[in-house]
mmCIF file of C-alpha atoms and ligand atoms in Angstrom:
data_model
loop_
_atom_site.group_PDB
_atom_site.id
_atom_site.type_symbol
_atom_site.label_atom_id
_atom_site.label_comp_id
_atom_site.label_asym_id
_atom_site.label_seq_id
_atom_site.Cartn_x
_atom_site.Cartn_y
_atom_site.Cartn_z
ATOM 1 C CA UNK A 1 -69.506 128.561 42.192
ATOM 2 C CA UNK A 2 -72.775 128.208 44.100
ATOM 3 C CA UNK A 3 -72.931 131.955 44.763
ATOM 4 C CA UNK A 4 -72.133 132.642 41.121
ATOM 5 C CA UNK A 5 -74.818 130.225 39.918
ATOM 6 C CA UNK A 6 -77.432 131.884 42.167
ATOM 7 C CA UNK A 7 -77.040 135.031 40.087
ATOM 8 C CA UNK A 8 -77.564 133.133 36.814
ATOM 9 C CA UNK A 9 -80.668 133.690 34.687
ATOM 10 C CA UNK A 10 -81.424 130.026 34.009
ATOM 11 C CA UNK A 11 -83.779 130.846 31.126
ATOM 12 C CA UNK A 12 -80.769 132.304 29.352
ATOM 13 C CA UNK A 13 -78.260 129.611 30.316
ATOM 14 C CA UNK A 14 -75.466 129.456 27.739
ATOM 15 C CA UNK A 15 -72.991 126.726 26.870
ATOM 16 C CA UNK A 16 -69.500 128.036 26.116
ATOM 17 C CA UNK A 17 -66.231 126.503 25.099
ATOM 18 C CA UNK A 18 -62.923 127.353 23.499
ATOM 19 C CA UNK A 19 -63.107 127.190 19.701
ATOM 20 C CA UNK A 20 -60.984 124.108 19.034
ATOM 21 C CA UNK A 21 -60.789 120.374 19.932
ATOM 22 C CA UNK A 22 -64.450 119.282 20.425
ATOM 23 C CA UNK A 23 -66.116 122.708 20.202
ATOM 24 C CA UNK A 24 -68.201 121.877 17.125
ATOM 25 C CA UNK A 25 -69.532 118.705 18.721
ATOM 26 C CA UNK A 26 -70.293 120.442 22.055
ATOM 27 C CA UNK A 27 -71.933 123.549 20.620
ATOM 28 C CA UNK A 28 -73.964 121.800 17.905
ATOM 29 C CA UNK A 29 -75.503 119.582 20.572
ATOM 30 C CA UNK A 30 -76.092 122.440 23.021
ATOM 31 C CA UNK A 31 -77.904 124.482 20.387
ATOM 32 C CA UNK A 32 -80.046 121.454 19.535
ATOM 33 C CA UNK A 33 -81.157 121.334 23.182
ATOM 34 C CA UNK A 34 -82.090 124.990 23.215
ATOM 35 C CA UNK A 35 -79.045 126.524 24.938
ATOM 36 C CA UNK A 36 -77.401 129.743 23.794
ATOM 37 C CA UNK A 37 -73.953 128.927 22.456
ATOM 38 C CA UNK A 38 -70.695 130.870 22.802
ATOM 39 C CA UNK A 39 -67.313 130.069 21.296
ATOM 40 C CA UNK A 40 -64.172 131.802 22.560
ATOM 41 C CA UNK A 41 -61.706 131.797 19.686
ATOM 42 C CA UNK A 42 -58.127 132.715 19.100
ATOM 43 C CA UNK A 43 -58.105 135.468 16.468
ATOM 44 C CA UNK A 44 -56.596 133.147 13.860
ATOM 45 C CA UNK A 45 -59.497 130.705 13.853
ATOM 46 C CA UNK A 46 -62.548 132.831 14.766
ATOM 47 C CA UNK A 47 -63.600 133.126 11.101
ATOM 48 C CA UNK A 48 -64.005 129.354 10.799
ATOM 49 C CA UNK A 49 -66.375 129.114 13.758
ATOM 50 C CA UNK A 50 -68.479 131.961 12.337
ATOM 51 C CA UNK A 51 -69.351 129.642 9.441
ATOM 52 C CA UNK A 52 -71.690 127.642 11.719
ATOM 53 C CA UNK A 53 -75.208 128.783 12.501
ATOM 54 C CA UNK A 54 -75.481 126.785 15.696
ATOM 55 C CA UNK A 55 -72.900 129.079 17.335
ATOM 56 C CA UNK A 56 -74.705 132.218 18.510
ATOM 57 C CA UNK A 57 -71.582 134.254 19.293
ATOM 58 C CA UNK A 58 -67.902 133.884 18.506
ATOM 59 C CA UNK A 59 -65.671 136.014 20.732
ATOM 60 C CA UNK A 60 -62.059 136.689 19.906
ATOM 61 C CA UNK A 61 -59.846 136.676 22.953
ATOM 62 C CA UNK A 62 -56.317 136.488 24.234
ATOM 63 C CA UNK A 63 -56.451 133.192 26.094
ATOM 64 C CA UNK A 64 -53.192 133.796 27.933
ATOM 65 C CA UNK A 65 -55.134 136.267 30.110
ATOM 66 C CA UNK A 66 -58.256 134.245 30.799
ATOM 67 C CA UNK A 67 -59.740 135.919 33.875
ATOM 68 C CA UNK A 68 -61.567 138.737 32.017
ATOM 69 C CA UNK A 69 -62.932 136.195 29.529
ATOM 70 C CA UNK A 70 -64.206 134.003 32.370
ATOM 71 C CA UNK A 71 -65.860 137.010 34.013
ATOM 72 C CA UNK A 72 -67.589 137.915 30.778
ATOM 73 C CA UNK A 73 -68.742 134.305 30.354
ATOM 74 C CA UNK A 74 -70.258 134.379 33.846
ATOM 75 C CA UNK A 75 -72.045 137.660 33.041
ATOM 76 C CA UNK A 76 -73.520 135.786 30.070
ATOM 77 C CA UNK A 77 -74.889 132.947 32.258
ATOM 78 C CA UNK A 78 -72.457 130.525 30.674
ATOM 79 C CA UNK A 79 -71.310 127.089 31.755
ATOM 80 C CA UNK A 80 -67.849 126.449 30.362
ATOM 81 C CA UNK A 81 -67.141 123.008 28.907
ATOM 82 C CA UNK A 82 -63.410 122.319 29.344
ATOM 83 C CA UNK A 83 -61.434 120.262 26.829
ATOM 84 C CA UNK A 84 -57.821 119.483 26.000
ATOM 85 C CA UNK A 85 -57.155 122.646 24.013
ATOM 86 C CA UNK A 86 -58.680 124.786 26.764
ATOM 87 C CA UNK A 87 -56.209 123.349 29.254
ATOM 88 C CA UNK A 88 -53.368 123.772 26.750
ATOM 89 C CA UNK A 89 -54.154 127.384 25.738
ATOM 90 C CA UNK A 90 -55.236 128.706 29.125
ATOM 91 C CA UNK A 91 -52.896 126.621 31.323
ATOM 92 C CA UNK A 92 -54.007 124.557 34.294
ATOM 93 C CA UNK A 93 -53.418 127.302 36.870
ATOM 94 C CA UNK A 94 -55.767 129.748 35.165
ATOM 95 C CA UNK A 95 -58.251 126.926 34.447
ATOM 96 C CA UNK A 96 -58.300 126.089 38.135
ATOM 97 C CA UNK A 97 -59.130 129.642 39.163
ATOM 98 C CA UNK A 98 -61.338 130.859 36.301
ATOM 99 C CA UNK A 99 -64.421 132.501 37.876
ATOM 100 C CA UNK A 100 -66.954 130.687 35.695
ATOM 101 C CA UNK A 101 -68.894 127.472 36.416
ATOM 102 C CA UNK A 102 -66.976 124.709 34.666
ATOM 103 C CA UNK A 103 -68.544 121.389 33.697
ATOM 104 C CA UNK A 104 -66.956 118.397 35.461
ATOM 105 C CA UNK A 105 -64.223 118.219 38.117
ATOM 106 C CA UNK A 106 -61.801 121.019 37.371
ATOM 107 C CA UNK A 107 -59.263 120.053 40.040
ATOM 108 C CA UNK A 108 -58.303 117.089 37.854
ATOM 109 C CA UNK A 109 -56.431 119.467 35.519
ATOM 110 C CA UNK A 110 -53.868 120.040 38.266
ATOM 111 C CA UNK A 111 -53.353 116.315 38.823
ATOM 112 C CA UNK A 112 -53.124 115.672 35.078
ATOM 113 C CA UNK A 113 -50.311 118.216 34.793
ATOM 114 C CA UNK A 114 -48.066 116.088 37.018
ATOM 115 C CA UNK A 115 -47.056 112.639 35.718
ATOM 116 C CA UNK A 116 -46.503 111.277 39.248
ATOM 117 C CA UNK A 117 -49.833 112.427 40.653
ATOM 118 C CA UNK A 118 -51.583 111.238 37.509
ATOM 119 C CA UNK A 119 -50.232 107.694 37.773
ATOM 120 C CA UNK A 120 -50.815 107.755 41.526
ATOM 121 C CA UNK A 121 -54.531 108.408 41.098
ATOM 122 C CA UNK A 122 -54.834 105.505 38.640
ATOM 123 C CA UNK A 123 -52.986 103.186 41.013
ATOM 124 C CA UNK A 124 -55.096 104.331 43.912
ATOM 125 C CA UNK A 125 -58.109 103.243 41.851
ATOM 126 C CA UNK A 126 -56.585 99.756 41.601
ATOM 127 C CA UNK A 127 -56.330 100.089 37.809
ATOM 128 C CA UNK A 128 -53.381 98.184 36.251
ATOM 129 C CA UNK A 129 -50.733 100.670 35.062
ATOM 130 C CA UNK A 130 -47.289 100.246 33.451
ATOM 131 C CA UNK A 131 -44.440 99.707 35.893
ATOM 132 C CA UNK A 132 -42.409 102.832 36.684
ATOM 133 C CA UNK A 133 -38.684 102.449 37.154
ATOM 134 C CA UNK A 134 -35.584 104.195 38.289
ATOM 135 C CA UNK A 135 -32.861 103.693 35.601
ATOM 136 C CA UNK A 136 -31.107 100.953 37.619
ATOM 137 C CA UNK A 137 -34.220 98.794 37.817
ATOM 138 C CA UNK A 138 -34.842 98.705 34.075
ATOM 139 C CA UNK A 139 -34.915 95.151 32.726
ATOM 140 C CA UNK A 140 -36.635 95.576 29.335
ATOM 141 C CA UNK A 141 -37.961 98.116 26.831
ATOM 142 C CA UNK A 142 -39.073 101.438 28.325
ATOM 143 C CA UNK A 143 -40.767 104.652 27.279
ATOM 144 C CA UNK A 144 -39.442 107.878 28.792
ATOM 145 C CA UNK A 145 -41.961 110.709 29.198
ATOM 146 C CA UNK A 146 -40.759 114.259 29.694
ATOM 147 C CA UNK A 147 -43.130 116.317 31.865
ATOM 148 C CA UNK A 148 -43.232 119.159 29.371
ATOM 149 C CA UNK A 149 -44.126 116.848 26.456
ATOM 150 C CA UNK A 150 -46.941 118.247 24.378
ATOM 151 C CA UNK A 151 -49.082 116.774 21.648
ATOM 152 C CA UNK A 152 -47.266 113.455 21.546
ATOM 153 C CA UNK A 153 -43.725 114.827 21.135
ATOM 154 C CA UNK A 154 -41.092 114.537 23.807
ATOM 155 C CA UNK A 155 -41.292 110.797 24.476
ATOM 156 C CA UNK A 156 -38.517 108.426 23.630
ATOM 157 C CA UNK A 157 -37.814 104.725 23.884
ATOM 158 C CA UNK A 158 -34.957 102.512 24.915
ATOM 159 C CA UNK A 159 -34.594 98.782 24.341
ATOM 160 C CA UNK A 160 -32.689 98.122 27.539
ATOM 161 C CA UNK A 161 -30.827 99.740 30.450
ATOM 162 C CA UNK A 162 -27.642 100.491 28.458
ATOM 163 C CA UNK A 163 -29.530 102.320 25.735
ATOM 164 C CA UNK A 164 -31.598 104.131 28.364
ATOM 165 C CA UNK A 165 -28.542 105.399 30.261
ATOM 166 C CA UNK A 166 -27.029 106.591 26.993
ATOM 167 C CA UNK A 167 -30.172 108.447 25.926
ATOM 168 C CA UNK A 168 -30.763 109.969 29.363
ATOM 169 C CA UNK A 169 -27.402 111.803 29.159
ATOM 170 C CA UNK A 170 -28.959 114.660 27.227
ATOM 171 C CA UNK A 171 -32.066 114.948 29.431
ATOM 172 C CA UNK A 172 -32.256 117.615 32.127
ATOM 173 C CA UNK A 173 -36.017 117.911 32.392
ATOM 174 C CA UNK A 174 -38.183 116.025 34.877
ATOM 175 C CA UNK A 175 -39.396 112.744 33.376
ATOM 176 C CA UNK A 176 -40.731 109.299 34.209
ATOM 177 C CA UNK A 177 -39.424 105.975 32.956
ATOM 178 C CA UNK A 178 -42.180 103.488 32.228
ATOM 179 C CA UNK A 179 -42.306 99.884 31.123
ATOM 180 C CA UNK A 180 -43.132 99.843 27.394
ATOM 181 C CA UNK A 181 -46.331 97.802 27.146
ATOM 182 C CA UNK A 182 -46.772 95.728 23.966
ATOM 183 C CA UNK A 183 -50.240 95.592 22.489
ATOM 184 C CA UNK A 184 -52.880 97.733 20.796
ATOM 185 C CA UNK A 185 -53.991 101.139 22.039
ATOM 186 C CA UNK A 186 -57.639 101.686 23.025
ATOM 187 C CA UNK A 187 -59.105 104.852 24.538
ATOM 188 C CA UNK A 188 -62.356 104.626 26.520
ATOM 189 C CA UNK A 189 -64.879 107.455 26.822
ATOM 190 C CA UNK A 190 -66.910 107.581 30.028
ATOM 191 C CA UNK A 191 -69.593 109.877 31.322
ATOM 192 C CA UNK A 192 -70.166 110.169 35.074
ATOM 193 C CA UNK A 193 -73.708 111.304 35.698
ATOM 194 C CA UNK A 194 -74.689 112.792 39.049
ATOM 195 C CA UNK A 195 -78.262 113.016 37.767
ATOM 196 C CA UNK A 196 -78.628 109.326 36.884
ATOM 197 C CA UNK A 197 -76.127 108.281 39.583
ATOM 198 C CA UNK A 198 -73.990 106.102 37.292
ATOM 199 C CA UNK A 199 -70.880 105.853 35.161
ATOM 200 C CA UNK A 200 -71.700 105.225 31.503
ATOM 201 C CA UNK A 201 -69.255 103.574 29.115
ATOM 202 C CA UNK A 202 -70.060 105.859 26.240
ATOM 203 C CA UNK A 203 -67.663 105.024 23.435
ATOM 204 C CA UNK A 204 -64.061 104.398 22.503
ATOM 205 C CA UNK A 205 -61.568 105.307 19.832
ATOM 206 C CA UNK A 206 -58.074 104.730 18.596
ATOM 207 C CA UNK A 207 -55.741 107.482 17.417
ATOM 208 C CA UNK A 208 -54.027 107.968 14.099
ATOM 209 C CA UNK A 209 -50.580 109.231 15.069
ATOM 210 C CA UNK A 210 -48.187 110.797 12.614
ATOM 211 C CA UNK A 211 -44.903 108.969 12.921
ATOM 212 C CA UNK A 212 -46.098 105.720 14.401
ATOM 213 C CA UNK A 213 -48.976 105.106 11.962
ATOM 214 C CA UNK A 214 -47.422 106.960 9.010
ATOM 215 C CA UNK A 215 -45.287 105.671 6.151
ATOM 216 C CA UNK A 216 -41.941 106.207 7.823
ATOM 217 C CA UNK A 217 -40.349 102.878 6.783
ATOM 218 C CA UNK A 218 -38.336 102.885 9.976
ATOM 219 C CA UNK A 219 -36.539 106.048 8.809
ATOM 220 C CA UNK A 220 -38.023 108.466 11.353
ATOM 221 C CA UNK A 221 -38.012 108.515 15.146
ATOM 222 C CA UNK A 222 -41.442 107.543 16.431
ATOM 223 C CA UNK A 223 -43.611 110.446 17.591
ATOM 224 C CA UNK A 224 -47.203 110.260 18.747
ATOM 225 C CA UNK A 225 -48.624 113.451 17.245
ATOM 226 C CA UNK A 226 -52.367 112.811 16.999
ATOM 227 C CA UNK A 227 -53.694 113.687 13.551
ATOM 228 C CA UNK A 228 -57.059 111.946 13.600
ATOM 229 C CA UNK A 229 -59.133 109.310 15.393
ATOM 230 C CA UNK A 230 -60.980 106.148 14.424
ATOM 231 C CA UNK A 231 -64.068 104.650 16.056
ATOM 232 C CA UNK A 232 -63.600 101.391 17.891
ATOM 233 C CA UNK A 233 -65.694 98.598 19.376
ATOM 234 C CA UNK A 234 -64.148 96.004 21.659
ATOM 235 C CA UNK A 235 -64.709 92.314 22.089
ATOM 236 C CA UNK A 236 -67.718 92.248 24.366
ATOM 237 C CA UNK A 237 -65.877 90.050 26.856
ATOM 238 C CA UNK A 238 -63.520 92.984 27.537
ATOM 239 C CA UNK A 239 -66.310 95.393 28.443
ATOM 240 C CA UNK A 240 -66.795 94.365 32.094
ATOM 241 C CA UNK A 241 -63.133 95.202 32.827
ATOM 242 C CA UNK A 242 -63.419 98.537 30.999
ATOM 243 C CA UNK A 243 -66.566 99.401 32.963
ATOM 244 C CA UNK A 244 -64.934 98.295 36.232
ATOM 245 C CA UNK A 245 -61.914 100.554 35.657
ATOM 246 C CA UNK A 246 -64.163 103.493 34.727
ATOM 247 C CA UNK A 247 -66.113 103.121 37.955
ATOM 248 C CA UNK A 248 -62.940 102.571 39.983
ATOM 249 C CA UNK A 249 -61.568 105.841 38.614
ATOM 250 C CA UNK A 250 -64.707 107.717 39.701
ATOM 251 C CA UNK A 251 -64.396 106.152 43.182
ATOM 252 C CA UNK A 252 -60.732 107.186 43.398
ATOM 253 C CA UNK A 253 -61.599 110.784 42.492
ATOM 254 C CA UNK A 254 -64.202 110.869 45.256
ATOM 255 C CA UNK A 255 -61.685 109.465 47.728
ATOM 256 C CA UNK A 256 -58.769 111.692 46.652
ATOM 257 C CA UNK A 257 -60.621 114.972 46.114
ATOM 258 C CA UNK A 258 -63.750 114.532 48.229
ATOM 259 C CA UNK A 259 -65.795 115.414 45.183
ATOM 260 C CA UNK A 260 -68.122 113.309 43.004
ATOM 261 C CA UNK A 261 -66.790 112.541 39.526
ATOM 262 C CA UNK A 262 -68.988 114.215 36.926
ATOM 263 C CA UNK A 263 -69.017 114.713 33.197
ATOM 264 C CA UNK A 264 -66.894 113.124 30.467
ATOM 265 C CA UNK A 265 -63.497 111.551 31.049
ATOM 266 C CA UNK A 266 -61.245 109.001 29.436
ATOM 267 C CA UNK A 267 -58.882 106.173 30.304
ATOM 268 C CA UNK A 268 -56.127 105.508 27.792
ATOM 269 C CA UNK A 269 -54.830 101.973 27.558
ATOM 270 C CA UNK A 270 -52.841 99.312 25.806
ATOM 271 C CA UNK A 271 -54.447 95.863 25.502
ATOM 272 C CA UNK A 272 -51.924 93.024 25.552
ATOM 273 C CA UNK A 273 -52.176 89.760 23.645
ATOM 274 C CA UNK A 274 -53.379 88.023 26.813
ATOM 275 C CA UNK A 275 -56.276 90.549 26.733
ATOM 276 C CA UNK A 276 -55.132 92.296 29.903
ATOM 277 C CA UNK A 277 -55.657 96.052 29.924
ATOM 278 C CA UNK A 278 -52.945 98.439 31.104
ATOM 279 C CA UNK A 279 -53.924 102.101 31.571
ATOM 280 C CA UNK A 280 -51.138 104.631 31.046
ATOM 281 C CA UNK A 281 -53.100 107.883 31.161
ATOM 282 C CA UNK A 282 -56.403 109.557 31.985
ATOM 283 C CA UNK A 283 -58.096 112.740 30.807
ATOM 284 C CA UNK A 284 -60.499 114.294 33.287
ATOM 285 C CA UNK A 285 -62.612 115.948 30.600
ATOM 286 C CA UNK A 286 -63.937 115.325 27.091
ATOM 287 C CA UNK A 287 -61.372 113.823 24.700
ATOM 288 C CA UNK A 288 -61.105 114.621 21.005
ATOM 289 C CA UNK A 289 -61.707 110.973 20.091
ATOM 290 C CA UNK A 290 -65.405 111.516 20.895
ATOM 291 C CA UNK A 291 -65.614 113.550 17.659
ATOM 292 C CA UNK A 292 -65.787 110.319 15.678
ATOM 293 C CA UNK A 293 -69.403 109.979 16.868
ATOM 294 C CA UNK A 294 -70.441 113.591 16.190
ATOM 295 C CA UNK A 295 -74.015 113.716 14.930
ATOM 296 C CA UNK A 296 -74.330 109.944 14.665
ATOM 297 C CA UNK A 297 -73.837 108.815 18.251
ATOM 298 C CA UNK A 298 -71.666 106.031 19.561
ATOM 299 C CA UNK A 299 -72.813 102.399 19.465
ATOM 300 C CA UNK A 300 -72.485 102.180 23.240
ATOM 301 C CA UNK A 301 -74.683 105.238 23.877
ATOM 302 C CA UNK A 302 -77.758 103.292 22.697
ATOM 303 C CA UNK A 303 -77.318 100.996 25.683
ATOM 304 C CA UNK A 304 -78.321 103.851 27.993
ATOM 305 C CA UNK A 305 -80.735 105.872 25.894
ATOM 306 C CA UNK A 306 -83.190 104.825 23.256
ATOM 307 C CA UNK A 307 -81.300 106.673 20.567
ATOM 308 C CA UNK A 308 -77.625 107.152 19.690
ATOM 309 C CA UNK A 309 -75.975 110.217 21.239
ATOM 310 C CA UNK A 310 -72.606 111.841 20.857
ATOM 311 C CA UNK A 311 -70.731 113.134 23.903
ATOM 312 C CA UNK A 312 -71.772 116.724 23.163
ATOM 313 C CA UNK A 313 -75.413 115.641 23.297
ATOM 314 C CA UNK A 314 -74.744 113.719 26.499
ATOM 315 C CA UNK A 315 -73.302 116.846 28.123
ATOM 316 C CA UNK A 316 -76.243 118.975 26.959
ATOM 317 C CA UNK A 317 -78.700 116.349 28.239
ATOM 318 C CA UNK A 318 -77.106 116.334 31.701
ATOM 319 C CA UNK A 319 -77.037 120.128 31.817
ATOM 320 C CA UNK A 320 -80.679 120.343 30.820
ATOM 321 C CA UNK A 321 -81.776 117.892 33.526
ATOM 322 C CA UNK A 322 -79.548 119.552 36.130
ATOM 323 C CA UNK A 323 -80.978 122.974 35.324
ATOM 324 C CA UNK A 324 -84.579 121.754 35.381
ATOM 325 C CA UNK A 325 -84.101 119.934 38.703
ATOM 326 C CA UNK A 326 -82.243 122.781 40.416
ATOM 327 C CA UNK A 327 -79.041 120.697 40.537
ATOM 328 C CA UNK A 328 -76.641 122.686 38.376
ATOM 329 C CA UNK A 329 -74.105 122.890 41.211
ATOM 330 C CA UNK A 330 -73.844 119.082 41.101
ATOM 331 C CA UNK A 331 -72.495 119.045 37.541
ATOM 332 C CA UNK A 332 -70.082 121.994 37.656
ATOM 333 C CA UNK A 333 -67.084 122.974 39.766
HETATM 334 P P1 AMP B 1 -49.852 110.012 25.455
HETATM 335 O O1 AMP B 1 -49.343 111.280 24.831
HETATM 336 O O2 AMP B 1 -49.545 109.879 26.908
HETATM 337 O O3 AMP B 1 -51.298 109.733 25.120
HETATM 338 O O4 AMP B 1 -49.021 108.820 24.790
HETATM 339 C C1 AMP B 1 -48.768 108.788 23.419
HETATM 340 C C2 AMP B 1 -48.734 107.365 22.960
HETATM 341 O O5 AMP B 1 -47.673 106.663 23.578
HETATM 342 C C3 AMP B 1 -49.989 106.582 23.284
HETATM 343 O O6 AMP B 1 -50.969 106.710 22.292
HETATM 344 C C4 AMP B 1 -49.487 105.161 23.374
HETATM 345 O O7 AMP B 1 -49.586 104.544 22.107
HETATM 346 C C5 AMP B 1 -48.031 105.311 23.734
HETATM 347 N N1 AMP B 1 -47.730 104.949 25.118
HETATM 348 C C6 AMP B 1 -47.733 105.759 26.200
HETATM 349 N N2 AMP B 1 -47.344 105.097 27.309
HETATM 350 C C7 AMP B 1 -47.073 103.833 26.928
HETATM 351 C C8 AMP B 1 -46.583 102.666 27.602
HETATM 352 N N3 AMP B 1 -46.288 102.666 28.909
HETATM 353 N N4 AMP B 1 -46.414 101.536 26.875
HETATM 354 C C9 AMP B 1 -46.695 101.516 25.549
HETATM 355 N N5 AMP B 1 -47.128 102.587 24.855
HETATM 356 C C10 AMP B 1 -47.312 103.735 25.523
#
């Protein structure tokens, strides 16, 4: 990436992302900070992104063959901001190899794709996680996660070992069996800044999920398809633990990958009634829940800056400082 960045015309630095997920938030903020903005869209949704003046160019592309798109982005001096839909449309293998500077730590997409490695990294950080079991060890309610599960489908529950063994009969795919943790979900948004040398607790959200939050009256199987997000603030007494886990995650990434954590990421948790926090997932890039603060900024962002910022603005701010200080290679991979 360093060699690629050397060829960049920094006066024409562009911010690019895939037109979905958090693209509006990212590109609105980038334009506001004076960057050129590029959206790479699937043909079905390109028209929507053309409605917005803060997007300079909307390209239509076949994302299943990403290399030529990445090459064209690099020719356009673009830094790519990865998000959940990017990883989903392009696939982690292509994302890992795309020849374009990518904001954050791109090797995390490979770890995220594997439930075992994902949980391993969290445990390595010393963050409390749900117990994992083999079927014989199960002594209470469990959630079973199929590796191929997408968008909140493909999980199921069992009340006890007997029910689990019965339900596992039809399952041939790789999966993990996890303790079902009782409590409320809370998703934390962090930003690791190489420029300021700190991890910022930037915001949090809770998801609105179709068949668990919907009016199903116990008639439908629970699914976790995310439809929307709500903003969230926590009891202040919980914040030190949330900050500690965020920093521990960044330390674990450095230890495991030999690379500084950088950019937005998220820890996804359940908080029990004894106020203990159990983290069942991480996302090594911007999460869609940050959209709840688009244009208004999160309440936690004012603790670091003298005005509210959304995560898109935070990314653009870091990029701007990195460019001006000759440190772009510290914020991309
Ligand atoms: P995910 O797709 O991994 O974000 O998980 C979907 C939903 O499943 C989350 O929003 C949680 O509400 C729930 N969930 C996942 N793992 C657990 C667990 N071990 N215990 C309780 N709830 C969980």
